Amino acid sequence: AQSVSQHNHHVILSEAASLELGCNYSYGGTVNLFWYVQYPGQHLQLLLKYFSGDPLVKGIKGFEAEFIKSKFSFNLRKPSVQWSDTAEYFCAVMTNRDDKIIFGKGTRLHILP
Amino acid sequence: DGGITQSPKYLFRKEGQNVTLSCEQNLNHDAMYWYRQDPGQGLRLIYYSQIVNDFQKGDIAEGYSVSREKKESFPLTVTSAQKNPTAFYLCASSQYGLGTGELFFGEGSRLTVL
């Protein structure tokens, strides 16, 4: 069965630091990849997604992610974080086998002002 | 406004009782999902439905049941067979057929078993 692994459970950074959150998935076929964010007290919402084409995708609020097929990875990046980026981030994968969308365990990001 | 409505927001249940969580969407989406969110566990898929009158088990379906009699509704029943039902439950929908996979989430229902 497909699975998603997020390497960092809790990350603490200072404002203006660069961010990279790791995400790996296990599935050999075609995938759609997602990053979702849950700000404190808010709904889960889509940050960015990859379906096909350019492996470097850009999302909202200056986030981007790169799909590296050979590494089964879809890491999330932001060059300079802000205090308002404090949230929990979830990587998710949808395979071409079914319409299940499987999530990783999440990474709690805490930005120090 | 289009969206997903979950109710109740908070629910308390005694052990041995079944409880049903409601999920309604007016986005005209074909696919609907139920996830369970526990601290440190992320979101785990309970059941999903791609079309009316059809649904599939997710990774943790034991102790849960669903129905999909209408496109806009996908209620989840937490039965007494669920060993550890206290959790936060999220309903979501997506536009099946276009392959977008993007999920739209409700606000969630927090179930506490006393």
Short mmCIF file of C-alpha atoms in Angstrom, two decimals:
data_model
loop_
_atom_site.label_atom_id
_atom_site.label_comp_id
_atom_site.label_asym_id
_atom_site.label_seq_id
_atom_site.Cartn_x
_atom_site.Cartn_y
_atom_site.Cartn_z
CA ALA A 1 0.00 0.00 0.00
CA GLN A 2 1.16 3.51 -0.68
CA SER A 3 2.46 5.57 2.20
CA VAL A 4 3.78 9.05 2.87
CA SER A 5 6.65 9.85 5.20
CA GLN A 6 7.41 13.27 6.61
CA HIS A 7 10.81 13.39 8.22
CA ASN A 8 10.40 16.26 10.62
CA HIS A 9 7.67 16.18 13.23
CA HIS A 10 8.44 19.53 14.79
CA VAL A 11 10.53 22.36 13.34
CA ILE A 12 11.41 25.62 15.05
CA LEU A 13 12.88 28.48 13.04
CA SER A 14 13.47 32.18 13.44
CA GLU A 15 11.84 34.66 11.09
CA ALA A 16 13.70 35.11 7.78
CA ALA A 17 15.26 31.65 8.01
CA SER A 18 14.94 29.32 5.05
CA LEU A 19 12.63 26.34 5.28
CA GLU A 20 12.71 22.87 3.79
CA LEU A 21 10.27 20.17 4.92
CA GLY A 22 10.90 16.67 3.67
CA CYS A 23 8.29 14.36 2.16
CA ASN A 24 8.80 10.92 0.63
CA TYR A 25 6.19 8.55 -0.71
CA SER A 26 6.16 4.90 -1.59
CA TYR A 27 4.49 4.07 -4.89
CA GLY A 28 6.05 3.16 -8.19
CA GLY A 29 3.39 4.49 -10.54
CA THR A 30 1.98 7.88 -11.43
CA VAL A 31 1.18 10.15 -8.52
CA ASN A 32 -0.40 13.47 -7.77
CA LEU A 33 1.27 15.23 -4.86
CA PHE A 34 0.03 17.86 -2.46
CA TRP A 35 1.01 19.98 0.46
CA TYR A 36 -1.77 21.10 2.81
CA VAL A 37 -1.49 23.56 5.66
CA GLN A 38 -3.51 23.93 8.82
CA TYR A 39 -3.13 27.30 10.52
CA PRO A 40 -4.11 27.43 14.19
CA GLY A 41 -7.89 27.27 14.51
CA GLN A 42 -8.49 27.06 10.76
CA HIS A 43 -9.51 24.49 8.14
CA LEU A 44 -6.95 22.44 6.33
CA GLN A 45 -6.27 24.16 3.03
CA LEU A 46 -4.27 23.41 -0.09
CA LEU A 47 -0.85 25.03 -0.27
CA LEU A 48 0.27 23.63 -3.63
CA LYS A 49 -0.07 20.59 -5.87
CA TYR A 50 1.78 18.66 -8.55
CA PHE A 51 0.05 16.70 -11.31
CA SER A 52 2.43 16.73 -14.26
CA GLY A 53 4.81 18.97 -16.16
CA ASP A 54 7.32 21.24 -14.46
CA PRO A 55 8.49 19.42 -11.32
CA LEU A 56 8.98 22.72 -9.53
CA VAL A 57 5.58 23.98 -8.43
CA LYS A 58 4.74 27.24 -6.77
CA GLY A 59 1.98 27.71 -4.26
CA ILE A 60 0.46 30.38 -2.14
CA LYS A 61 2.38 32.62 0.28
CA GLY A 62 5.75 32.11 -1.40
CA PHE A 63 5.93 28.35 -0.91
CA GLU A 64 7.28 26.00 -3.56
CA ALA A 65 7.92 22.28 -3.83
CA GLU A 66 10.05 20.14 -6.10
CA PHE A 67 9.03 16.71 -7.31
CA ILE A 68 12.06 14.44 -7.72
CA LYS A 69 10.73 11.21 -9.19
CA SER A 70 13.96 9.26 -8.77
CA LYS A 71 13.93 10.00 -5.06
CA PHE A 72 10.16 9.65 -4.57
CA SER A 73 10.30 13.03 -2.90
CA PHE A 74 8.25 16.21 -2.84
CA ASN A 75 9.96 18.59 -0.44
CA LEU A 76 8.41 21.90 0.53
CA ARG A 77 10.55 25.05 0.57
CA LYS A 78 10.34 28.72 1.40
CA PRO A 79 13.36 31.03 1.19
CA SER A 80 12.36 33.28 4.09
CA VAL A 81 9.71 32.32 6.63
CA GLN A 82 7.43 34.66 8.53
CA TRP A 83 5.84 34.36 11.93
CA SER A 84 2.48 33.86 10.18
CA ASP A 85 3.78 30.61 8.67
CA THR A 86 3.40 28.95 12.05
CA ALA A 87 1.14 26.00 11.27
CA GLU A 88 1.02 22.27 10.71
CA TYR A 89 2.00 21.10 7.23
CA PHE A 90 0.85 17.85 5.66
CA CYS A 91 2.18 16.13 2.57
CA ALA A 92 -0.31 13.96 0.68
CA VAL A 93 -0.26 11.61 -2.32
CA MET A 94 -2.92 10.35 -4.70
CA THR A 95 -2.00 7.47 -6.99
CA ASN A 96 -3.33 6.53 -10.40
CA ARG A 97 -4.55 3.23 -8.96
CA ASP A 98 -7.45 4.66 -6.97
CA ASP A 99 -8.81 7.92 -5.64
CA LYS A 100 -7.47 7.52 -2.13
CA ILE A 101 -5.54 10.50 -0.87
CA ILE A 102 -3.04 9.45 1.76
CA PHE A 103 -1.51 11.93 4.18
CA GLY A 104 1.74 12.01 6.07
CA LYS A 105 1.80 12.49 9.82
CA GLY A 106 2.40 16.20 9.54
CA THR A 107 5.12 18.65 10.55
CA ARG A 108 4.46 21.31 13.15
CA LEU A 109 6.31 24.47 12.20
CA HIS A 110 6.87 27.12 14.83
CA ILE A 111 8.36 30.45 13.77
CA LEU A 112 9.96 32.60 16.45
CA PRO A 113 9.35 36.34 16.01
CA ASP B 1 -21.40 30.10 0.06
CA GLY B 2 -20.16 26.76 -1.23
CA GLY B 3 -18.55 24.47 1.24
CA ILE B 4 -18.68 21.52 3.53
CA THR B 5 -20.71 21.49 6.71
CA GLN B 6 -19.98 19.05 9.50
CA SER B 7 -22.17 18.61 12.54
CA PRO B 8 -22.08 18.46 15.42
CA LYS B 9 -18.86 20.32 16.14
CA TYR B 10 -18.49 18.67 19.54
CA LEU B 11 -20.04 15.39 20.62
CA PHE B 12 -19.87 13.34 23.77
CA ARG B 13 -20.81 9.71 23.85
CA LYS B 14 -20.97 7.01 26.44
CA GLU B 15 -19.15 3.77 25.82
CA GLY B 16 -21.26 1.26 23.94
CA GLN B 17 -23.27 3.86 22.04
CA ASN B 18 -23.24 4.40 18.32
CA VAL B 19 -23.01 7.97 17.09
CA THR B 20 -23.46 9.47 13.63
CA LEU B 21 -21.51 12.45 12.33
CA SER B 22 -23.06 14.48 9.56
CA CYS B 23 -21.27 15.80 6.48
CA GLU B 24 -23.01 17.84 3.80
CA GLN B 25 -21.47 19.57 0.79
CA ASN B 26 -22.94 21.96 -1.78
CA LEU B 27 -19.92 21.98 -4.08
CA ASN B 28 -21.42 19.41 -6.42
CA HIS B 29 -18.37 17.23 -5.88
CA ASP B 30 -18.54 13.55 -6.69
CA ALA B 31 -16.01 12.23 -4.20
CA MET B 32 -16.24 12.48 -0.43
CA TYR B 33 -13.90 11.32 2.31
CA TRP B 34 -13.75 10.78 6.05
CA TYR B 35 -10.47 11.17 7.89
CA ARG B 36 -9.54 10.82 11.50
CA GLN B 37 -6.95 13.20 12.91
CA ASP B 38 -5.02 12.28 16.06
CA PRO B 39 -2.02 14.20 17.46
CA GLY B 40 1.18 12.95 15.89
CA GLN B 41 -0.71 10.60 13.55
CA GLY B 42 -1.67 13.01 10.80
CA LEU B 43 -4.85 12.25 8.88
CA ARG B 44 -5.87 8.65 8.44
CA LEU B 45 -8.46 7.65 5.89
CA ILE B 46 -11.55 5.90 7.24
CA TYR B 47 -13.86 5.62 4.22
CA TYR B 48 -14.26 7.30 0.87
CA SER B 49 -16.90 7.44 -1.80
CA GLN B 50 -16.36 8.26 -5.45
CA ILE B 51 -20.00 8.19 -6.46
CA VAL B 52 -23.48 7.87 -5.00
CA ASN B 53 -24.35 4.43 -3.61
CA ASP B 54 -20.73 3.34 -3.64
CA PHE B 55 -17.96 3.60 -1.06
CA GLN B 56 -14.66 1.95 -0.17
CA LYS B 57 -12.81 1.25 3.02
CA GLY B 58 -9.80 3.32 3.86
CA ASP B 59 -6.92 2.33 6.08
CA ILE B 60 -8.79 2.32 9.41
CA ALA B 61 -12.40 1.37 8.58
CA GLU B 62 -12.92 -1.10 11.43
CA GLY B 63 -15.61 0.10 13.82
CA TYR B 64 -17.00 2.66 11.38
CA SER B 65 -19.77 2.61 8.78
CA VAL B 66 -20.92 5.06 6.10
CA SER B 67 -23.65 5.54 3.55
CA ARG B 68 -23.86 7.60 0.36
CA GLU B 69 -27.50 7.80 -0.63
CA LYS B 70 -27.25 11.37 -1.91
CA LYS B 71 -24.43 13.15 -3.69
CA GLU B 72 -24.28 15.93 -1.13
CA SER B 73 -24.31 13.78 2.01
CA PHE B 74 -21.83 11.29 3.47
CA PRO B 75 -22.63 10.50 7.13
CA LEU B 76 -20.19 8.54 9.28
CA THR B 77 -21.35 6.24 12.08
CA VAL B 78 -18.89 5.48 14.85
CA THR B 79 -20.04 2.17 16.25
CA SER B 80 -19.47 0.63 19.65
CA ALA B 81 -16.98 -1.71 17.95
CA GLN B 82 -14.51 1.14 17.48
CA LYS B 83 -11.98 0.57 20.25
CA ASN B 84 -10.65 4.11 20.53
CA PRO B 85 -13.23 6.50 19.09
CA THR B 86 -12.16 9.70 20.85
CA ALA B 87 -10.70 11.79 18.02
CA PHE B 88 -11.16 14.69 15.64
CA TYR B 89 -13.04 13.69 12.49
CA LEU B 90 -12.69 15.53 9.20
CA CYS B 91 -14.92 15.26 6.17
CA ALA B 92 -13.68 16.34 2.75
CA SER B 93 -14.79 16.35 -0.86
CA SER B 94 -13.13 16.56 -4.25
CA GLN B 95 -14.09 16.79 -7.88
CA TYR B 96 -13.78 13.21 -9.14
CA GLY B 97 -13.27 12.66 -12.82
CA LEU B 98 -11.13 15.70 -13.40
CA GLY B 99 -8.31 14.07 -11.51
CA THR B 100 -7.63 17.16 -9.51
CA GLY B 101 -7.60 15.36 -6.21
CA GLU B 102 -7.75 18.67 -4.38
CA LEU B 103 -9.64 18.23 -1.14
CA PHE B 104 -11.96 20.74 0.46
CA PHE B 105 -12.37 20.19 4.18
CA GLY B 106 -15.06 20.83 6.71
CA GLU B 107 -14.41 22.30 10.14
CA GLY B 108 -14.36 18.92 11.78
CA SER B 109 -16.23 17.14 14.56
CA ARG B 110 -14.58 16.35 17.87
CA LEU B 111 -15.90 13.18 19.46
CA THR B 112 -15.20 12.36 23.09
CA VAL B 113 -16.16 9.05 24.62
CA LEU B 114 -16.82 9.26 28.31
#
